[in-house]
Structure formats: C-alpha cells, structure tokens
Tab-separated table of C-alpha atoms in Angstrom:
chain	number	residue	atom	x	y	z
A	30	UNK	CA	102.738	64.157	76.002
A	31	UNK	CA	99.902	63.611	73.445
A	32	UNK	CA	98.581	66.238	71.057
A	33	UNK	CA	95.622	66.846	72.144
A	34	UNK	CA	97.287	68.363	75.405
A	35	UNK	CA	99.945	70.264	73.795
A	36	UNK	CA	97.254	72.106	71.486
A	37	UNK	CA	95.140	72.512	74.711
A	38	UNK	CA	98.438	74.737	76.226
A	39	UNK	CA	98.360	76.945	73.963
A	40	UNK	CA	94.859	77.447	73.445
A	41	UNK	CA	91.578	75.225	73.961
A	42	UNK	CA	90.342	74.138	70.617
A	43	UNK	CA	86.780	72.684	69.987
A	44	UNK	CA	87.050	68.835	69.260
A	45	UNK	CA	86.397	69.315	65.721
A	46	UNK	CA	89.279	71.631	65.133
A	47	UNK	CA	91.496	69.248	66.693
A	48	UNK	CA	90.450	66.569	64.879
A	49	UNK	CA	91.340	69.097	61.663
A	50	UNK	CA	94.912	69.451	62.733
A	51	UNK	CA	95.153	65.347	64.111
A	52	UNK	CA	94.534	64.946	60.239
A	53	UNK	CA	97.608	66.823	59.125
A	54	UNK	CA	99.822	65.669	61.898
A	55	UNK	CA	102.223	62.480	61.608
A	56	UNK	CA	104.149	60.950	64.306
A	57	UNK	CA	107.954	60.296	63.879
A	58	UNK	CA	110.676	59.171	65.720
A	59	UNK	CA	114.560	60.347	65.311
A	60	UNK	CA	117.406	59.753	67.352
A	61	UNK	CA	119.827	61.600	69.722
A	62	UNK	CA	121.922	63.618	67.449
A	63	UNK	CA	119.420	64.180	64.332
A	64	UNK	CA	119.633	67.784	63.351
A	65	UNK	CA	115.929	68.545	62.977
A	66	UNK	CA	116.334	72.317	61.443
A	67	UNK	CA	118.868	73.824	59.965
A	68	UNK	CA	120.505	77.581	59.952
A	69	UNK	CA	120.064	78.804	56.475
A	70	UNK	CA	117.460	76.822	54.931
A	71	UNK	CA	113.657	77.376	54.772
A	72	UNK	CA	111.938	74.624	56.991
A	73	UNK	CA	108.576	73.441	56.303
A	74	UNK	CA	107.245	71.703	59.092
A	75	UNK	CA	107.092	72.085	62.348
A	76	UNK	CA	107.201	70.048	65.651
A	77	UNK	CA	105.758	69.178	68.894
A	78	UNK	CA	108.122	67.164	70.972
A	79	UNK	CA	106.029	64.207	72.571
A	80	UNK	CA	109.305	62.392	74.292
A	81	UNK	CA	112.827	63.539	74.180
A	82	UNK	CA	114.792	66.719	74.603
A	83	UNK	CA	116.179	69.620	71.743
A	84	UNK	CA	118.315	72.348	71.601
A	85	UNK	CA	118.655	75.136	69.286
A	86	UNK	CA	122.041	76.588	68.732
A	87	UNK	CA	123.764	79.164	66.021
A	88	UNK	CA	127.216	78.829	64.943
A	89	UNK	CA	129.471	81.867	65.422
A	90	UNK	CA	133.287	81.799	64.952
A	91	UNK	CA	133.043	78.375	64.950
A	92	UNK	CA	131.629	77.852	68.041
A	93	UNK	CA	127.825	76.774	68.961
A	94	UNK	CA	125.806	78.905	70.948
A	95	UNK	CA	122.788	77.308	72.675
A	96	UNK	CA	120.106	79.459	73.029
A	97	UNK	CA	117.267	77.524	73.714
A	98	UNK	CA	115.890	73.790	75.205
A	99	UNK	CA	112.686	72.149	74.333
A	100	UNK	CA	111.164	69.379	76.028
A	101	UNK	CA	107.930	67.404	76.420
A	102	UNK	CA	105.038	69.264	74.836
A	103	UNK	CA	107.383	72.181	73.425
A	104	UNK	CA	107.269	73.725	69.543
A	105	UNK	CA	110.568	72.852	67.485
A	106	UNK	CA	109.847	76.064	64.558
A	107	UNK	CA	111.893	78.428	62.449
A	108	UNK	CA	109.712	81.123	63.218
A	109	UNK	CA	111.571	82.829	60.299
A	110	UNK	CA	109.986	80.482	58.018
A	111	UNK	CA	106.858	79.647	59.840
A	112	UNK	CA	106.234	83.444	59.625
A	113	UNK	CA	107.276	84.681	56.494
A	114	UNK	CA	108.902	81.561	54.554
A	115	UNK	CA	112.643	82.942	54.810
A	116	UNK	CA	115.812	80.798	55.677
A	117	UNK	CA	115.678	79.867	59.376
A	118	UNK	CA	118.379	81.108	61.870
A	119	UNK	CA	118.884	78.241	64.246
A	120	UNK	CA	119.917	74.441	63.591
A	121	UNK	CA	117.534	71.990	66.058
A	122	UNK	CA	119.617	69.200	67.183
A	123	UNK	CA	117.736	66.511	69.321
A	124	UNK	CA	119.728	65.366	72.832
A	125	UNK	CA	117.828	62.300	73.252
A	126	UNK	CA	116.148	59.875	70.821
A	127	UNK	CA	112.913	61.681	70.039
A	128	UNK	CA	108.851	60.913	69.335
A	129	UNK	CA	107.735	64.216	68.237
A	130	UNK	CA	104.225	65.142	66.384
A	131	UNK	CA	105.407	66.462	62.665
A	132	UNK	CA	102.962	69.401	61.123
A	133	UNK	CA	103.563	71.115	57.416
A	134	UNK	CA	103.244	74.403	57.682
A	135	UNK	CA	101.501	75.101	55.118
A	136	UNK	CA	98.608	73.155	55.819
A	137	UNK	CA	98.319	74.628	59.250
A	138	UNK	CA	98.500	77.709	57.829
A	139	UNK	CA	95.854	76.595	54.633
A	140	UNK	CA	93.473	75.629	58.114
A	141	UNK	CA	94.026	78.891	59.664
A	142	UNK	CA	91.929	80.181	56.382
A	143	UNK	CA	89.023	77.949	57.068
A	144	UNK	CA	88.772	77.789	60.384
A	145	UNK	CA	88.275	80.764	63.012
A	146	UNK	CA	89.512	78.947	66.204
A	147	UNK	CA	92.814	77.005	64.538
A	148	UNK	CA	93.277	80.671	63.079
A	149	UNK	CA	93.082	82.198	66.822
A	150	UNK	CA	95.148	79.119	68.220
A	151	UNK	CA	98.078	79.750	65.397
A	152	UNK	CA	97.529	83.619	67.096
A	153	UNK	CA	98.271	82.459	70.470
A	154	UNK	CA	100.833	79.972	69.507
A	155	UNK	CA	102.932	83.010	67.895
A	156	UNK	CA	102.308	85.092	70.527
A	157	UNK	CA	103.389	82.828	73.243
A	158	UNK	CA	106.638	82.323	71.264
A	159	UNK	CA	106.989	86.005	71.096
A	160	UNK	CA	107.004	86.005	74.853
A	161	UNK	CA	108.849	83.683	75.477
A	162	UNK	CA	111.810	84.966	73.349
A	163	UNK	CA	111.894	88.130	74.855
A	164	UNK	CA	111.886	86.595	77.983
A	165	UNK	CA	114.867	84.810	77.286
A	166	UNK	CA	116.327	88.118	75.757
A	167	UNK	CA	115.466	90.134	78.963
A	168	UNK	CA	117.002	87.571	81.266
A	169	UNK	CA	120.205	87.362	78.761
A	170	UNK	CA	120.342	91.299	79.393
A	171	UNK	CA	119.544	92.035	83.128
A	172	UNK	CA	120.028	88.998	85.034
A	173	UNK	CA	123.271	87.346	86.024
A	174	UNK	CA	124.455	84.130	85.248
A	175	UNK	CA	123.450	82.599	88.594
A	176	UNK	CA	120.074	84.365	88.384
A	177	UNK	CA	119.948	83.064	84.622
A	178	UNK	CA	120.811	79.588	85.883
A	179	UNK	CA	118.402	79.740	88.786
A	180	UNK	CA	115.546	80.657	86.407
A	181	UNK	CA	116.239	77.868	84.012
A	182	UNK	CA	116.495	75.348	87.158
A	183	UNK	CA	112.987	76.251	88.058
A	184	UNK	CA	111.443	76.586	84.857
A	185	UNK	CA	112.835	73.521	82.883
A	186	UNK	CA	114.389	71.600	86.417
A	187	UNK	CA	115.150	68.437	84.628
A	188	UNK	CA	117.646	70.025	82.599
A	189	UNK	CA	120.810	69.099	84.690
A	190	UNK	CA	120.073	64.932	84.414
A	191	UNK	CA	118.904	65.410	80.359
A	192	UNK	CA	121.542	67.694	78.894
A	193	UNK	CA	124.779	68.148	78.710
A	194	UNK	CA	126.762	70.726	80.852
A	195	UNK	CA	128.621	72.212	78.573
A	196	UNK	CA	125.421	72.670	76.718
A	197	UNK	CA	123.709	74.910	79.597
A	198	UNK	CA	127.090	76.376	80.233
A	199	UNK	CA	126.472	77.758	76.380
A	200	UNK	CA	123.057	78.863	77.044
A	201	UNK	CA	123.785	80.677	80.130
A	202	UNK	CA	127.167	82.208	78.385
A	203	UNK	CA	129.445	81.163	80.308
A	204	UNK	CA	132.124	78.564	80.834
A	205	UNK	CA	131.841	74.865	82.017
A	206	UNK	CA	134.049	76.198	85.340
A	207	UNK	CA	131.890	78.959	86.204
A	208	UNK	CA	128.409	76.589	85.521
A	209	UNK	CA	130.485	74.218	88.434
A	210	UNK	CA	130.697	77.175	90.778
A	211	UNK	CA	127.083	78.499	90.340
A	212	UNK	CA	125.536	74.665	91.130
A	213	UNK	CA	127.590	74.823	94.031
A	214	UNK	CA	126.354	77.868	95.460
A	215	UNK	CA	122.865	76.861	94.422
A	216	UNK	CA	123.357	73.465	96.534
C-alpha cells in the first residue's frame, strides 16, 4: 500500500501537505523476526506497514501476550512515546519480511506546528488509535472467545494463512486447543 493512501485513511490531506510528510518519510525493509519496538525504551519513529505483517506483544511471567496485528496500511507506534515521549509498553515484532514507510516523530510532530491540516490529520490519527484500542479492550471484556475470534476473522480475514496459531490463540487468550475447536465450529 503506498503512502499517499494510508495518509488518505486516516484523513484527506491537501497535496502539499503530503508532499510535507513524503519529505520526512524513508522507506525500509526488515525481515520476519526484526523486533521493530521495544517494551521499555522510548521509540522515535514511527511506521506505516506497506507489505508484511506485525504483532505487538508484552511479556508477563515469561510468557508473550499478543495483543494486537498490523497489516498493509496499518501504524506500528508506541503511543506512549508518540504522545508524551515515555518508555513504550509493547515490543513490535514483524511476522513476515517487511517494506514499511519510517517517520521520526519529532518531525511529524515539528509539522503539526506549521501546518493546520497535518496538525488535524495527527488529531485523527490519535483518535482513530484511541478507538480502536478500546475496541479491542471492549471485545477482550464482553465478548467470548468465539465471538472475539469471529470479529478478528472478519475484520483482519487473512490472519489465519499470515500468522501463526499460537499467535492468535495469544491474542484471543486462549489456548492453541481451544483456537482448534472454535475454527471448527466456525467451518
């Protein structure tokens, strides 16, 4: 997916302010199993997958937690540092070798002081995060695995051929054995 559409998601920007942020965006490549952020440590940049697939876990008694997937035209931010410039929560591991559109954060945020629309599209960007967290909160509270599972099949469908089962098992918090049961019933 190219930048230009991924800005255009989150909010249309005049061609000039795209052309602001083209300026401070770089294009790099890393490969399945690069650990893009890490838990604990103030991040500076932030992503915008073009190809490939991420997931963000935390580490808790020694086991990783996967709360979250990114694909084609997703974010990859500490919102923790994007915000307010603390140590990040979540480590970003990539699942498949990755192109992904690199931005420092601080130049974003030095454009969002010059101009009004970049400063309204960072707006909507963190707001659209916002929602989509407590989305995933909500549906970690009130919904049941299978309804969990069913809502990730229709919202990121792909998943099951990308990532690895014991991965979504993890996100949906519960075990590889039960994951094998709820496909089943969903067949």
């Amino acid at each position: 997916m190219d930048l230009e559409n991924i800005l255009d998601r989150i909010c249309p920007l005049p061609e000039a302010s795209k052309d602001s942020i083209r300026q401070i965006a770089s294009e790099v490549k890393h490969p399945a199993g690069h650990l893009l952020l890490r838990a604990g440590k103030v991040e500076p940049v932030m992503y915008f997958i073009k190809k490939g697939i991420a997931r963000a876990f935390s580490v808790h008694d020694q086991k990783e937690i996967t709360f979250w997937f990114g694909s084609e035209g997703d974010p990859v931010i500490s919102m923790k540092s994007y915000v307010d410039g603390g140590k990040g929560y979540e480590n970003v591991c990539l699942l498949e070798n990755a192109e992904l559109y690199q931005l420092k954060t601080k130049e974003l945020q030095s454009l969002f002081n010059t101009n009004v629309h970049i400063a309204n599209w960072g707006r909507r960007f963190a707001e659209s995060e916002l929602i989509k967290t407590e989305e995933r909160f909500i549906s970690r509270q009130f919904n049941s695995a299978s309804e969990r599972y069913a809502l990730l099949m229709k919202d990121q469908p792909d998943l099951l051929q990308r990532v690895q089962l014991g991965y979504i098992a993890s996100y949906l918090g519960i075990t590889q054995v039960s994951l094998s049961r709820i496909r089943a019933a969903h067949k």
